PDB file of C-alpha atoms in Angstrom:
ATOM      1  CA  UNK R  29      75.345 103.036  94.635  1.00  0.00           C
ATOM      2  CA  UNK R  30      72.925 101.463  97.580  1.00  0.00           C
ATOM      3  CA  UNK R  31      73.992 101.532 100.878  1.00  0.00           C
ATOM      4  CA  UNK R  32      75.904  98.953 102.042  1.00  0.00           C
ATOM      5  CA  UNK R  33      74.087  96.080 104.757  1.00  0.00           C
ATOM      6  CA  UNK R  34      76.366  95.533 107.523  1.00  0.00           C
ATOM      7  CA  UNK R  35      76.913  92.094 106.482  1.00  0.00           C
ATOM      8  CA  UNK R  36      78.928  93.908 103.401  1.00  0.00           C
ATOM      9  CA  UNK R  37      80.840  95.968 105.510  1.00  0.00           C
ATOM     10  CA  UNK R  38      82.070  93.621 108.073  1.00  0.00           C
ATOM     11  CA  UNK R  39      83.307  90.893 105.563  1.00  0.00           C
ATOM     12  CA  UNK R  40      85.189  93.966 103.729  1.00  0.00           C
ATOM     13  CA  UNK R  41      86.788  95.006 106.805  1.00  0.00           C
ATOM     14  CA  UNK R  42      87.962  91.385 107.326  1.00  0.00           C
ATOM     15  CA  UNK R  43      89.092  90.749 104.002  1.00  0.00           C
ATOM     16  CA  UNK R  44      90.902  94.192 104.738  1.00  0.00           C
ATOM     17  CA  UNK R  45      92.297  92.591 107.590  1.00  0.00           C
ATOM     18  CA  UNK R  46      94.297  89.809 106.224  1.00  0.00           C
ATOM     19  CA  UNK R  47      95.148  91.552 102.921  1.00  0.00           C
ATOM     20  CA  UNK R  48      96.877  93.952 105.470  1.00  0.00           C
ATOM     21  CA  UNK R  49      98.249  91.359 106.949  1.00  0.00           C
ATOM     22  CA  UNK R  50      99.577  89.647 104.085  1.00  0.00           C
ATOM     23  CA  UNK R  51     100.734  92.882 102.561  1.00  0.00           C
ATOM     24  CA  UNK R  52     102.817  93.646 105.427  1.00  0.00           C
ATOM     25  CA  UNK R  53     104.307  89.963 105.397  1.00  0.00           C
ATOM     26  CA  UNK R  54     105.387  90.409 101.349  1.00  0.00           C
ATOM     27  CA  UNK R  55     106.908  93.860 102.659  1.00  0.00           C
ATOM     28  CA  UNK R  56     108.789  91.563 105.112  1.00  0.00           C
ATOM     29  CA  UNK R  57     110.047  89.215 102.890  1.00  0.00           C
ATOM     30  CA  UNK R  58     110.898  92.035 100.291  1.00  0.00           C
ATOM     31  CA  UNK R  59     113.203  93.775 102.937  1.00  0.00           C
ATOM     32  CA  UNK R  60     114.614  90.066 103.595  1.00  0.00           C
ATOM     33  CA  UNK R  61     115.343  89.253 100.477  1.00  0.00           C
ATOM     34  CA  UNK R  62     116.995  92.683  99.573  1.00  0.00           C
ATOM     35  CA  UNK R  63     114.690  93.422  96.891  1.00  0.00           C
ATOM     36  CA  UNK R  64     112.832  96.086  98.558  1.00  0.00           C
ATOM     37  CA  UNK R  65     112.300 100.182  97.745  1.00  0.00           C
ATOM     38  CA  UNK R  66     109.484 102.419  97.382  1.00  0.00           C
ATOM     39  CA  UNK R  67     108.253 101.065  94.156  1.00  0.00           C
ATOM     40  CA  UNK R  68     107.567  97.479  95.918  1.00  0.00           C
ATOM     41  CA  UNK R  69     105.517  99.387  98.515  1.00  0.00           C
ATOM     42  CA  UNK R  70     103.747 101.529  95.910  1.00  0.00           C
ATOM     43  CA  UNK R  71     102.811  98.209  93.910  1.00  0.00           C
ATOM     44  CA  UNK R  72     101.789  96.525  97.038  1.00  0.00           C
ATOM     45  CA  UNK R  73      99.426  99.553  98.010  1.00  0.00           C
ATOM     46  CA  UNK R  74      98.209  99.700  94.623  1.00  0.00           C
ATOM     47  CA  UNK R  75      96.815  96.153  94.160  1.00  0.00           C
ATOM     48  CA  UNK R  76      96.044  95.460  97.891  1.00  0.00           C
ATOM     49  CA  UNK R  77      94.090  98.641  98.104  1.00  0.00           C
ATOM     50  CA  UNK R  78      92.428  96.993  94.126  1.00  0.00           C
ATOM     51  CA  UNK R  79      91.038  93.866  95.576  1.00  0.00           C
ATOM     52  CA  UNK R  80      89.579  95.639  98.764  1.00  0.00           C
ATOM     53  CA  UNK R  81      87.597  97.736  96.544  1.00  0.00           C
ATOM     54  CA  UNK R  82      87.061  95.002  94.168  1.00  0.00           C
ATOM     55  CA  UNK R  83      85.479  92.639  97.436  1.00  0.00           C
ATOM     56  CA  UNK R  84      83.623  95.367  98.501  1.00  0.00           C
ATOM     57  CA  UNK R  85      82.172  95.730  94.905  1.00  0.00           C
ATOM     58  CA  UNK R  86      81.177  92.356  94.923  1.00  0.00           C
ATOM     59  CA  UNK R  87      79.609  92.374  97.953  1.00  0.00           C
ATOM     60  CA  UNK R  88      77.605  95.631  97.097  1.00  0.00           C
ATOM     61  CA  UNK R  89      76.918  93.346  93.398  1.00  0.00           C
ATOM     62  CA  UNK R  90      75.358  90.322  95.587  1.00  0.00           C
ATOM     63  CA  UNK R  91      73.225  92.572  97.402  1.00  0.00           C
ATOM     64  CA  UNK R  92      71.972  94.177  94.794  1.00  0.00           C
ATOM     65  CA  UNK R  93      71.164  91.322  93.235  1.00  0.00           C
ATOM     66  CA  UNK R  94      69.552  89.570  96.141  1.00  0.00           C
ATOM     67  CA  UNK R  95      67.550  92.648  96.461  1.00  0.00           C
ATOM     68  CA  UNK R  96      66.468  92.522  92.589  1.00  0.00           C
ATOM     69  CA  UNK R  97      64.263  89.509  93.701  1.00  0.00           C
ATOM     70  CA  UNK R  98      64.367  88.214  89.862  1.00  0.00           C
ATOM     71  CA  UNK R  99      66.657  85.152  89.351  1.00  0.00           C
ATOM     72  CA  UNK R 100      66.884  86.697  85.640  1.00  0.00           C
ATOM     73  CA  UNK R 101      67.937  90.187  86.591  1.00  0.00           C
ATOM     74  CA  UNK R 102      70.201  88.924  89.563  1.00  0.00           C
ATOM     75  CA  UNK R 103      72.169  86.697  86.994  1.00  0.00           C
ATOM     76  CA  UNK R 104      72.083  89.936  84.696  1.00  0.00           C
ATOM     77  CA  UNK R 105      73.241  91.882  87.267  1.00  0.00           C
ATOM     78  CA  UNK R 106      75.997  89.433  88.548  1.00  0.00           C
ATOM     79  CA  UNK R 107      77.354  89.104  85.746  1.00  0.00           C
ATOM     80  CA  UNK R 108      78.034  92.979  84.754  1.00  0.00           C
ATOM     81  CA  UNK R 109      79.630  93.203  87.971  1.00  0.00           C
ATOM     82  CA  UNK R 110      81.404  90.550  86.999  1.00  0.00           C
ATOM     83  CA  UNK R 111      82.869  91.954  83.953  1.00  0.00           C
ATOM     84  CA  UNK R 112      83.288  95.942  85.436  1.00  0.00           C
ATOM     85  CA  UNK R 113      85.895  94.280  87.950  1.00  0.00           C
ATOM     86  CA  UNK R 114      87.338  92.013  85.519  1.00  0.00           C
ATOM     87  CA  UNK R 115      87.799  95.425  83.566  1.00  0.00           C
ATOM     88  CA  UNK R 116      88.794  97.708  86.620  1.00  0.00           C
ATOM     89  CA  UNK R 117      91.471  94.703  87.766  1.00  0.00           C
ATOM     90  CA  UNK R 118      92.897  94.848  83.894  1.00  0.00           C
ATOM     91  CA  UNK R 119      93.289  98.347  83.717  1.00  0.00           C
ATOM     92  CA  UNK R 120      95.038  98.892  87.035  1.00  0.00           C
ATOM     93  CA  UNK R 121      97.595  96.458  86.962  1.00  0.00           C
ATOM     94  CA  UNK R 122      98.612  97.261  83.114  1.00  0.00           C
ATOM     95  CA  UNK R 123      98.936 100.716  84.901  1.00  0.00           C
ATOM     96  CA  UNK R 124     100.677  99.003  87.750  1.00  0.00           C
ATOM     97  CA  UNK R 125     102.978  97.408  85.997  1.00  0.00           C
ATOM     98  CA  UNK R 126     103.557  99.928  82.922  1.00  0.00           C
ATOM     99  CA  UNK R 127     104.959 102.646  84.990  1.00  0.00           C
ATOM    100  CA  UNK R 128     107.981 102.877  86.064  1.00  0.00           C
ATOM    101  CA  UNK R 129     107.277 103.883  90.393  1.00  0.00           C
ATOM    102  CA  UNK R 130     105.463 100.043  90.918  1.00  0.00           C
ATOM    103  CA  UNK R 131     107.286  96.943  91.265  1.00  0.00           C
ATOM    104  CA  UNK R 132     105.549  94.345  88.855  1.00  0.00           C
ATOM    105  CA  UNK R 133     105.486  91.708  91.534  1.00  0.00           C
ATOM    106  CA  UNK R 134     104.538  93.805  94.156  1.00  0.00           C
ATOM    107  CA  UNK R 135     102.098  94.587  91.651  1.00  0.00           C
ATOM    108  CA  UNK R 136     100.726  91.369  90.962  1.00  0.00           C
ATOM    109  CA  UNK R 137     101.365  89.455  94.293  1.00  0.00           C
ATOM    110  CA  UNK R 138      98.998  91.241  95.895  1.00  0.00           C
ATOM    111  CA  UNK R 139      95.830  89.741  93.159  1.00  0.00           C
ATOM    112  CA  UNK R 140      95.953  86.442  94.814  1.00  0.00           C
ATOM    113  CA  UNK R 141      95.549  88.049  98.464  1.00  0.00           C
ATOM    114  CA  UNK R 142      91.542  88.147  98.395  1.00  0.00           C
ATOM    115  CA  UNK R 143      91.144  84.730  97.951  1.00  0.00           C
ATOM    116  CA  UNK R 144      93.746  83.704 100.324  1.00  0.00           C
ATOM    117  CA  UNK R 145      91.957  85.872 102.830  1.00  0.00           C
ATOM    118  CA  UNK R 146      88.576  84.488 102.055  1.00  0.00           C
ATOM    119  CA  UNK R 147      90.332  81.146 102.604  1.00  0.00           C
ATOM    120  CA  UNK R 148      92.034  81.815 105.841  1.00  0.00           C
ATOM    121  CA  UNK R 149      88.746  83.612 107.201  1.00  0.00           C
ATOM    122  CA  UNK R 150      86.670  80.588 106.466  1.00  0.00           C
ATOM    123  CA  UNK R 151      89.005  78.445 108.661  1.00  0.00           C
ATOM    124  CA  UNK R 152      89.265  80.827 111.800  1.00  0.00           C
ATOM    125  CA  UNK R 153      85.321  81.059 111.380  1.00  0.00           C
ATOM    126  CA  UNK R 154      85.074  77.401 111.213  1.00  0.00           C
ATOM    127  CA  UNK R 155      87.256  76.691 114.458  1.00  0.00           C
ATOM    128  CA  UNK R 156      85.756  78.873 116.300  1.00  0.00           C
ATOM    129  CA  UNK R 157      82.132  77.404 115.395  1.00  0.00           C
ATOM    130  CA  UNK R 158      83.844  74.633 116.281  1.00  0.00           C
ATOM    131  CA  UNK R 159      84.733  75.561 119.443  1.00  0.00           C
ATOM    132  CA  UNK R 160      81.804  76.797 120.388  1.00  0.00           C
ATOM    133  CA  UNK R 161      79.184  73.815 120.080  1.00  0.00           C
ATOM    134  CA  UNK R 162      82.041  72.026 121.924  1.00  0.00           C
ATOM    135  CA  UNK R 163      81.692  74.335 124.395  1.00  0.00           C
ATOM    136  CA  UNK R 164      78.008  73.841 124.500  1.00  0.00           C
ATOM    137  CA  UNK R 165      78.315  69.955 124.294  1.00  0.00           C
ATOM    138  CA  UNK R 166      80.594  69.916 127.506  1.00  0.00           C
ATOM    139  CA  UNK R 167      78.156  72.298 129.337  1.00  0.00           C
ATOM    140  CA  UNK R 168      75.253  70.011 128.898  1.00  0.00           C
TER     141      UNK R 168
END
């Protein structure tokens, strides 16, 4: 596996970030709700811990394909990635949800976390770009 640019690593950690975040707020409303025991935890662990891995992946994919300079081979290798993740998401929540110590929401929940995270981080990115060049604007 290549090294990982630090581009890679610091949208991973981010995406971490608010999965953690959002893990820790389904634990929350779990406990709330009454619903909550080990196997919700284990679940949410499971999956959360999933998409991380499956972001970083990704990220490691793009790179790679960037790298391959060949819009042929980038698309070849995009698309492999594409379909080991697929794969690797399949197999660990049938395993997530097939045995018994993983609640199957907790399980699942947790799938739609990456893309909420990408969301949110694209906002607090944007407002503080936002910020900024009105902070330059007032200067001038």
């Amino acid at each position: 596996m290549p090294k990982a640019e630090k581009i890679v690593l610091e949208e991973t950690r981010n995406i971490a970030g608010w999965t953690i975040v959002f893990s820790v707020i389904m634990q929350i409303i779990f406990i709330f709700c009454g619903f909550w025991n080990y196997k919700v935890f284990l679940g949410n662990v499971l999956s959360s811990s999933l998409m991380i891995f499956n972001f970083y992946l990704m990220g490691i994919s793009v790179q790679k394909a960037v790298a391959s300079g060949d819009e042929k081979e980038a698309r070849k290798i995009m698309k492999l990635s594409h379909s080991l993740r697929t794969f690797l998401i399949f197999v660990v929540v049938v395993i997530g949800v097939v045995l018994p110590f993983f609640s199957t929401a907790a399980t699942i929940i947790p799938l739609f976390f990456t893309r909420i995270a990408v969301t949110a981080n694209s906002i607090v990115k944007n407002k503080k770009k936002a910020k900024e060049v009105s902070s330059q604007n007032e200067s001038q």
